[in-house]
Short mmCIF file of N, CA and C in Angstrom, two decimals:
data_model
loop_
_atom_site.label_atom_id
_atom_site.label_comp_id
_atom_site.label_asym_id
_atom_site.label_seq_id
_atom_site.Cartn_x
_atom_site.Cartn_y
_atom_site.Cartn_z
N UNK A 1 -31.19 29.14 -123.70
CA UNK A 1 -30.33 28.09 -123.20
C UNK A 1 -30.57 26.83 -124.05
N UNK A 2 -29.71 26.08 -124.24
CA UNK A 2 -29.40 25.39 -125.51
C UNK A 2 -30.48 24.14 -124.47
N UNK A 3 -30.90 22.78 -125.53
CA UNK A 3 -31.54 21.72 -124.97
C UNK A 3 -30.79 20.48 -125.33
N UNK A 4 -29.09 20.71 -125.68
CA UNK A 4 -28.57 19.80 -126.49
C UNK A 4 -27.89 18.69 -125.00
N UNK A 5 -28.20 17.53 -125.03
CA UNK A 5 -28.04 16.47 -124.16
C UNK A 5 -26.80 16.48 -124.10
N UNK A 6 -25.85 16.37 -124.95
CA UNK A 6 -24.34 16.31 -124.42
C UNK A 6 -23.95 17.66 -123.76
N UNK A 7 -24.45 18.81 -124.16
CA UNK A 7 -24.22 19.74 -123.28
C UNK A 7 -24.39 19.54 -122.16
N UNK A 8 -25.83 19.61 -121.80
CA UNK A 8 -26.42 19.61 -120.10
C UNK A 8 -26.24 18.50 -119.38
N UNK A 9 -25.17 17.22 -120.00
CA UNK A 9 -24.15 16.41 -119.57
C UNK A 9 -23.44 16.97 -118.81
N UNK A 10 -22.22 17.77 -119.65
CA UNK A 10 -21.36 18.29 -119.31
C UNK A 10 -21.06 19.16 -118.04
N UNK A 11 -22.31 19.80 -118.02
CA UNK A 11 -23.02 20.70 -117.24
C UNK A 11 -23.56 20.45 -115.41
N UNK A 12 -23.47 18.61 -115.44
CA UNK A 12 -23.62 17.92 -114.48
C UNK A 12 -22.88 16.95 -114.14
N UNK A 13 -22.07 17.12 -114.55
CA UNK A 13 -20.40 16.19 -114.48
C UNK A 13 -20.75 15.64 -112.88
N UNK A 14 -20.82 14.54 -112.51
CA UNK A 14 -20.46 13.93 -111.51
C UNK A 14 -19.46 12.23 -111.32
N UNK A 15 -19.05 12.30 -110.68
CA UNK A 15 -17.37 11.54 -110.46
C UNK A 15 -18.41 9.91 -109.80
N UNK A 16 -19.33 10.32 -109.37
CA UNK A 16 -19.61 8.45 -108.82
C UNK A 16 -21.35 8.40 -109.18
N UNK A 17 -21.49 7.25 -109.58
CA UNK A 17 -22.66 6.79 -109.93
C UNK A 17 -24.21 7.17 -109.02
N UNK A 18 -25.40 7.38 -109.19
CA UNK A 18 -26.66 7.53 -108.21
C UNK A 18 -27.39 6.46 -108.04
N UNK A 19 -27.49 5.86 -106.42
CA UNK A 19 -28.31 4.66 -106.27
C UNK A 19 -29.08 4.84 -105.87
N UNK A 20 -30.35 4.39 -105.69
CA UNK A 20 -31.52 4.50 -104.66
C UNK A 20 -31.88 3.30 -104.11
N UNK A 21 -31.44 2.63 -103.32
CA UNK A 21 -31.62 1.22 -103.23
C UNK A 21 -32.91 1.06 -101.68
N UNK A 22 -33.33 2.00 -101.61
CA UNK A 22 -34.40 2.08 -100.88
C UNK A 22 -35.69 2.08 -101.66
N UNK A 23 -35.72 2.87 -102.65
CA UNK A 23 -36.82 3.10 -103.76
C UNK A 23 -36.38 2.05 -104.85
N UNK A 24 -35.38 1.88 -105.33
CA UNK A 24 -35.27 1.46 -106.33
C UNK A 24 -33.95 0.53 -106.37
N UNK A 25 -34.26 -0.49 -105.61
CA UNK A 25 -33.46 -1.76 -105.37
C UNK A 25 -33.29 -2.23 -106.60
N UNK A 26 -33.52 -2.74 -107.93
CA UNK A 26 -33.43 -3.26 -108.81
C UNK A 26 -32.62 -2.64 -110.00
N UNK A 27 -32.52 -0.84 -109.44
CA UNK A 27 -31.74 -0.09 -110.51
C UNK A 27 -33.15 0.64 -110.95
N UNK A 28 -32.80 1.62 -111.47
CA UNK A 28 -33.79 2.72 -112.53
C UNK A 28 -34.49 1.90 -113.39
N UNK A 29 -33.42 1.43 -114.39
CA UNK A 29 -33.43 0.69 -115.52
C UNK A 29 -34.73 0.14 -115.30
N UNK A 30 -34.19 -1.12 -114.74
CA UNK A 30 -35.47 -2.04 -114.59
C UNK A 30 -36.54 -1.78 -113.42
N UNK A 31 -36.57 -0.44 -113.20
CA UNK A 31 -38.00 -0.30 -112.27
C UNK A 31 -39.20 -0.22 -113.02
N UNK A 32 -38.98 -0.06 -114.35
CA UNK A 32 -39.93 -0.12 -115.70
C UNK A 32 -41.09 1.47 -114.97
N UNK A 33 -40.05 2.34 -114.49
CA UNK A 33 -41.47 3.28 -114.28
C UNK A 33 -40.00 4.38 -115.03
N UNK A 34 -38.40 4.62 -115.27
CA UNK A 34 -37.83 5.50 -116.60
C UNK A 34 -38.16 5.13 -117.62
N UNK A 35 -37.45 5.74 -118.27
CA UNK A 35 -37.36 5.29 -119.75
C UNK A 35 -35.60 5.19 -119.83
N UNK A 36 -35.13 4.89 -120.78
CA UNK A 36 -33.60 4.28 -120.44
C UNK A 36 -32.61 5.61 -120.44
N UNK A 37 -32.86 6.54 -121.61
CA UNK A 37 -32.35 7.81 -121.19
C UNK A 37 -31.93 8.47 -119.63
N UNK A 38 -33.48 8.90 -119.32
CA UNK A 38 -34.23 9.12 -118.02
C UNK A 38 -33.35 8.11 -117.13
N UNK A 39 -32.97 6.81 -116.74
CA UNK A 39 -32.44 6.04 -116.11
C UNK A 39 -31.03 6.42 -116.03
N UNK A 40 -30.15 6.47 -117.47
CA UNK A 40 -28.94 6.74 -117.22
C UNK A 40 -28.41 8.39 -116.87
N UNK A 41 -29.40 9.07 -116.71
CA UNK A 41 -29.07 10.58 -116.54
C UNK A 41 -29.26 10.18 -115.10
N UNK A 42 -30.05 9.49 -114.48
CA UNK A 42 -30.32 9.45 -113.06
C UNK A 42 -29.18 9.04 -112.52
N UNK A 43 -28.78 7.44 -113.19
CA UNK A 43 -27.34 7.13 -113.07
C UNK A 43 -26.06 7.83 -112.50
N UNK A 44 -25.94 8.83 -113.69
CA UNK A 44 -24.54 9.21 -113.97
C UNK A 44 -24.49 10.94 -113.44
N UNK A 45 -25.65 11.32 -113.50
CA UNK A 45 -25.75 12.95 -112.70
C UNK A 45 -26.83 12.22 -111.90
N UNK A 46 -27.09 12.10 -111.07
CA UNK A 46 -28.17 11.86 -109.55
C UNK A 46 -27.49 12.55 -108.87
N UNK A 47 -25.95 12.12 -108.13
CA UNK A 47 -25.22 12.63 -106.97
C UNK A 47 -25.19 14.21 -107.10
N UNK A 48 -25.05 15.06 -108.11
CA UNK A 48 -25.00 16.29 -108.47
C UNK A 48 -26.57 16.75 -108.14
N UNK A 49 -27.39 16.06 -108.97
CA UNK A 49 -28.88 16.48 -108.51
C UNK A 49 -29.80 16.54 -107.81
N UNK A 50 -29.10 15.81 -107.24
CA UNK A 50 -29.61 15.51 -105.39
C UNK A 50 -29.22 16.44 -104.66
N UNK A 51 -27.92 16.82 -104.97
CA UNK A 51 -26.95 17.63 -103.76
C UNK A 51 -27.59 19.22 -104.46
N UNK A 52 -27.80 19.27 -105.68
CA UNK A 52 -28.47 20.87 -105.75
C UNK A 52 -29.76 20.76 -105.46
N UNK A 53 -31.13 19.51 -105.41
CA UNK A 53 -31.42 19.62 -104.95
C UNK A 53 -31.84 19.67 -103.09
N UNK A 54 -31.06 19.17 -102.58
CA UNK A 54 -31.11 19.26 -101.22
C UNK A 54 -30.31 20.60 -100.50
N UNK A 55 -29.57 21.15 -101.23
CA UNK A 55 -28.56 22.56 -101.31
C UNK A 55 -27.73 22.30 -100.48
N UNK A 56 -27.05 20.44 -100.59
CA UNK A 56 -25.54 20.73 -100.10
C UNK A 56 -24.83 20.99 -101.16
N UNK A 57 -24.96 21.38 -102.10
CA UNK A 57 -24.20 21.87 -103.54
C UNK A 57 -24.70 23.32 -104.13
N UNK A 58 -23.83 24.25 -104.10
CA UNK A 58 -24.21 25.02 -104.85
C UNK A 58 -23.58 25.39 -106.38
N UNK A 59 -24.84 25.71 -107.22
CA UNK A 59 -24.85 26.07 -108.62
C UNK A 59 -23.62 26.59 -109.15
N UNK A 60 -23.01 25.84 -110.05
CA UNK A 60 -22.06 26.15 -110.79
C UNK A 60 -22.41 27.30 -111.99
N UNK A 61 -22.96 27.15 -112.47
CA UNK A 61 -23.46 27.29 -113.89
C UNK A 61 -24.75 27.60 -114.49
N UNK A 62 -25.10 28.61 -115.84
CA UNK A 62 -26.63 28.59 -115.60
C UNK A 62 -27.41 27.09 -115.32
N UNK A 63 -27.21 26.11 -116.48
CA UNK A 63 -27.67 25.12 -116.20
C UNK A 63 -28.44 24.88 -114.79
N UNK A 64 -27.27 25.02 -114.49
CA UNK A 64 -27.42 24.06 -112.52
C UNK A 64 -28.46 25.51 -111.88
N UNK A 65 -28.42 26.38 -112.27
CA UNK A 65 -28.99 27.46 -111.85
C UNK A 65 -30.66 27.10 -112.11
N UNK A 66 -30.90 26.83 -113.57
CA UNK A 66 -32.08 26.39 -114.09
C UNK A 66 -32.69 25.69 -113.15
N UNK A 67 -31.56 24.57 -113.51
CA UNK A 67 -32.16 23.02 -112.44
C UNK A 67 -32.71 23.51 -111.05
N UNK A 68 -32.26 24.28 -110.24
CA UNK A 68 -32.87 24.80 -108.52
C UNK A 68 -33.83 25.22 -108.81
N UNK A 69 -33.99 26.51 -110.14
CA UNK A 69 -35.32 27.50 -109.97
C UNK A 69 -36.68 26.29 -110.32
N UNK A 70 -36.20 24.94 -111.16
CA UNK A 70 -37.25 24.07 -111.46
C UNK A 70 -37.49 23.14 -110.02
N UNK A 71 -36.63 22.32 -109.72
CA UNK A 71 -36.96 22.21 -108.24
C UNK A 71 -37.31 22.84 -107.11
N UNK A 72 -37.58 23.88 -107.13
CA UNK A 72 -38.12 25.29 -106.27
C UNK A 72 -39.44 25.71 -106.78
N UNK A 73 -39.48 25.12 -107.57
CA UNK A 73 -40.87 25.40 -108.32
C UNK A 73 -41.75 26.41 -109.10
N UNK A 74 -40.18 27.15 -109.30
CA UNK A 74 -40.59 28.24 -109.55
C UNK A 74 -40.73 28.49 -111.49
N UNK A 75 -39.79 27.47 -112.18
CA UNK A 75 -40.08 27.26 -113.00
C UNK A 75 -40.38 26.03 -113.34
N UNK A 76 -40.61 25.55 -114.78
CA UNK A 76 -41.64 24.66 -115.50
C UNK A 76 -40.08 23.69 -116.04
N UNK A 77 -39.78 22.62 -115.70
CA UNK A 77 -38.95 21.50 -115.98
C UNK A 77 -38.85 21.65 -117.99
N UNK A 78 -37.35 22.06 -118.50
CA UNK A 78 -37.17 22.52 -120.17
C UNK A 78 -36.34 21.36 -120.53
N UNK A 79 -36.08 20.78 -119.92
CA UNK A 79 -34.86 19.99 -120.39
C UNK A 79 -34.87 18.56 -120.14
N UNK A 80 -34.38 17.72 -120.91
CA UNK A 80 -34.62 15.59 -120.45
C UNK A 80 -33.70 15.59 -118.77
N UNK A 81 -32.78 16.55 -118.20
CA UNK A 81 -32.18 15.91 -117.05
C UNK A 81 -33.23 16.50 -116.45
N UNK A 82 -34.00 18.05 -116.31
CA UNK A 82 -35.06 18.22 -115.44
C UNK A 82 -36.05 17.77 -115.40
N UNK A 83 -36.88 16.85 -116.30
CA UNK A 83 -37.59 16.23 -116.25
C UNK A 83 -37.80 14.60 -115.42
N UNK A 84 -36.57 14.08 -116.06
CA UNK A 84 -35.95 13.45 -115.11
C UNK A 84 -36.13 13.04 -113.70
N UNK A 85 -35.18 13.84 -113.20
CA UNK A 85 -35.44 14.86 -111.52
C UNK A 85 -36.73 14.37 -111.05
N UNK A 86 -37.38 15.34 -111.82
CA UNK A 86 -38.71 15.67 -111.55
C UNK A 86 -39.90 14.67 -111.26
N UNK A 87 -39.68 13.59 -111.96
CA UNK A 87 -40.11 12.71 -112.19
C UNK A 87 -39.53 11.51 -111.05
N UNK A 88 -38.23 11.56 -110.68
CA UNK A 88 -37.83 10.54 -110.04
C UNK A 88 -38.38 11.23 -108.21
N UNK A 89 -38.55 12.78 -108.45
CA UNK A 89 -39.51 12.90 -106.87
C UNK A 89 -40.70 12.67 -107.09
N UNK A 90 -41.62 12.83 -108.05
CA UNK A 90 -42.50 12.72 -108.25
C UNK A 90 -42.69 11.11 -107.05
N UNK A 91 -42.34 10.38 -108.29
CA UNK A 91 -42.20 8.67 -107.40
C UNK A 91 -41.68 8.49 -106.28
N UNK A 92 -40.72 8.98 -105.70
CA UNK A 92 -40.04 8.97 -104.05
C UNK A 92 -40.96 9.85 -102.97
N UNK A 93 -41.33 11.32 -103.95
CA UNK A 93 -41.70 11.46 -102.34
C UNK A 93 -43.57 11.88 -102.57
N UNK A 94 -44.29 11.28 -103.34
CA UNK A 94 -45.84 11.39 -103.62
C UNK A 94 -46.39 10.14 -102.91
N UNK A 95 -46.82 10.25 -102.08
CA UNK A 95 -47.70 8.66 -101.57
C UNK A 95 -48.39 8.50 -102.81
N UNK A 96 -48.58 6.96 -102.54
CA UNK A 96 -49.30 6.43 -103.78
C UNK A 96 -50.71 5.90 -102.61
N UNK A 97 -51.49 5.78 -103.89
CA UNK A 97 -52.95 5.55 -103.53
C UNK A 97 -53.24 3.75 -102.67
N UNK A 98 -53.74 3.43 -102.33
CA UNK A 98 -53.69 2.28 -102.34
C UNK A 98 -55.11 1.45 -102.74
N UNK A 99 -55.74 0.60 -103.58
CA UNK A 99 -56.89 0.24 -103.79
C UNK A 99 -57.18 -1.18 -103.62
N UNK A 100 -58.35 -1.58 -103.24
CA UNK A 100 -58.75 -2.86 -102.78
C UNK A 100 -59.41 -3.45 -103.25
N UNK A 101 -59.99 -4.69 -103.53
CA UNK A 101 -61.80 -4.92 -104.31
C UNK A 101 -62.31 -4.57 -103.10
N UNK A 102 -62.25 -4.61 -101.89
CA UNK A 102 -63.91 -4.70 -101.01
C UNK A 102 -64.16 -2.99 -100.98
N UNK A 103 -65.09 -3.01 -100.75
CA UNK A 103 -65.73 -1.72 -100.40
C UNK A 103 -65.44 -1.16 -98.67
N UNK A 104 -65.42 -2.31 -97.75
CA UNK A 104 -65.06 -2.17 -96.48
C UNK A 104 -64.01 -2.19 -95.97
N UNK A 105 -63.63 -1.66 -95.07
CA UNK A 105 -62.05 -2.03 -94.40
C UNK A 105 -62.61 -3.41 -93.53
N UNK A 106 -63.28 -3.71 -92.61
CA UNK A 106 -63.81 -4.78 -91.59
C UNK A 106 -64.74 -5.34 -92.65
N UNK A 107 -64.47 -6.67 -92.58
CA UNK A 107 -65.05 -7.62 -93.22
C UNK A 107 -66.45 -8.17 -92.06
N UNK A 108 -68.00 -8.22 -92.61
CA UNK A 108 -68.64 -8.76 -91.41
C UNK A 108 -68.72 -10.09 -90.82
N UNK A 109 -69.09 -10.55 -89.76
CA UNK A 109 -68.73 -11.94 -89.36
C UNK A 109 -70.26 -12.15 -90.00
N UNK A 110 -69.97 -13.60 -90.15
CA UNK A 110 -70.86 -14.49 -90.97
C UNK A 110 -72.69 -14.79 -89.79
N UNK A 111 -73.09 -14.73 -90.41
CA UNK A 111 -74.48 -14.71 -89.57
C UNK A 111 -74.45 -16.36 -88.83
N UNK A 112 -75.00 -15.95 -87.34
CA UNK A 112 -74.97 -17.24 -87.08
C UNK A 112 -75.63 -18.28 -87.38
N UNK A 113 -76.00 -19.94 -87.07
CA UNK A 113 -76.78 -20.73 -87.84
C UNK A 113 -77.49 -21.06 -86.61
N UNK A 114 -78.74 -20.73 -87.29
CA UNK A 114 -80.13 -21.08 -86.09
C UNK A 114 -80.23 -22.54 -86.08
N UNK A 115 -80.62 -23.09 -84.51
CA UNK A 115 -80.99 -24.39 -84.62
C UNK A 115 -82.26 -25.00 -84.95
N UNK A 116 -82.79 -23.55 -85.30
CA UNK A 116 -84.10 -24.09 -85.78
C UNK A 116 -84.38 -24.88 -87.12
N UNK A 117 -83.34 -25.20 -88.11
CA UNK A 117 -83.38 -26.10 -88.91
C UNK A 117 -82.78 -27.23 -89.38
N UNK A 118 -82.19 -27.66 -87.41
CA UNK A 118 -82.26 -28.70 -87.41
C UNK A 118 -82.93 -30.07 -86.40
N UNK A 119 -83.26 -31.12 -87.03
CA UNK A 119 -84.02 -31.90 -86.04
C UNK A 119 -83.17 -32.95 -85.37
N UNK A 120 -83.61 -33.82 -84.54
CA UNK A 120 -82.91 -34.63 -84.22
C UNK A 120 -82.54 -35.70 -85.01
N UNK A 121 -83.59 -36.08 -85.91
CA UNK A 121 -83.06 -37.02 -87.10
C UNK A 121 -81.70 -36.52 -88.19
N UNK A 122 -81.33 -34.82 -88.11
CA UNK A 122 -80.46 -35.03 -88.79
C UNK A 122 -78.90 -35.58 -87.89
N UNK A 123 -78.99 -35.44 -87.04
CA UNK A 123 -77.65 -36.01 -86.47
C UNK A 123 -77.28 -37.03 -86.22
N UNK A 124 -76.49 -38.09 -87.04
CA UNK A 124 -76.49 -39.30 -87.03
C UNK A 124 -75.63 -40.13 -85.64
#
């Protein structure tokens, strides 16, 4: 199966643009985690790749055939739109880590101050 980009265009023809404005309010583009390719394939085939992957669409074509057996996991992502994909669940549905400086979740309360070091001369 060929790896030529205007082909596997063709191959994912979709009629209206892909938004994610839950994940990706700002556009693909500038989420600075595509690359601009990667962004406009998300763009312009998302609605198609969403819908084969979620299987309200079924496979036209080997292509689109490819694309399920790689989202199914059954094969290894060959192509810039499956990678793509792949990559844009990767980020939607992988929790991300979260890291802190402290070592603790509860911060301790501060030790109290004994009155033993102070006298009556310090209180003016």
């Amino acid at each position: 199966m060929s790896n030529n980009i205007s082909l596997l265009r063709q191959a994912f023809v979709s009629q209206r643009q892909f938004y994610d404005d839950q994940n990706f309010p700002r556009g693909f583009s500038r989420s600075g985690n595509f690359t601009l390719l990667e962004a406009s394939i998300l763009e312009q085939h998302g609605v198609v790749l969403k819908g084969l992957y979620s299987k309200t669409i079924e496979p036209q074509n080997e292509h689109q055939e490819q694309f399920v057996a790689v989202v199914t996991g059954s094969q290894d992502p060959t192509n810039p739109i499956e990678r793509a994909w792949v990559k844009y669940l990767k980020l939607t549905t992988c929790k991300t880590k979260f890291h802190t400086l402290f070592g603790r979740s509860k911060m301790s309360s501060p030790a109290p101050v004994s009155q033993d070091y102070y006298s009556d001369s310090d209180s003016l």
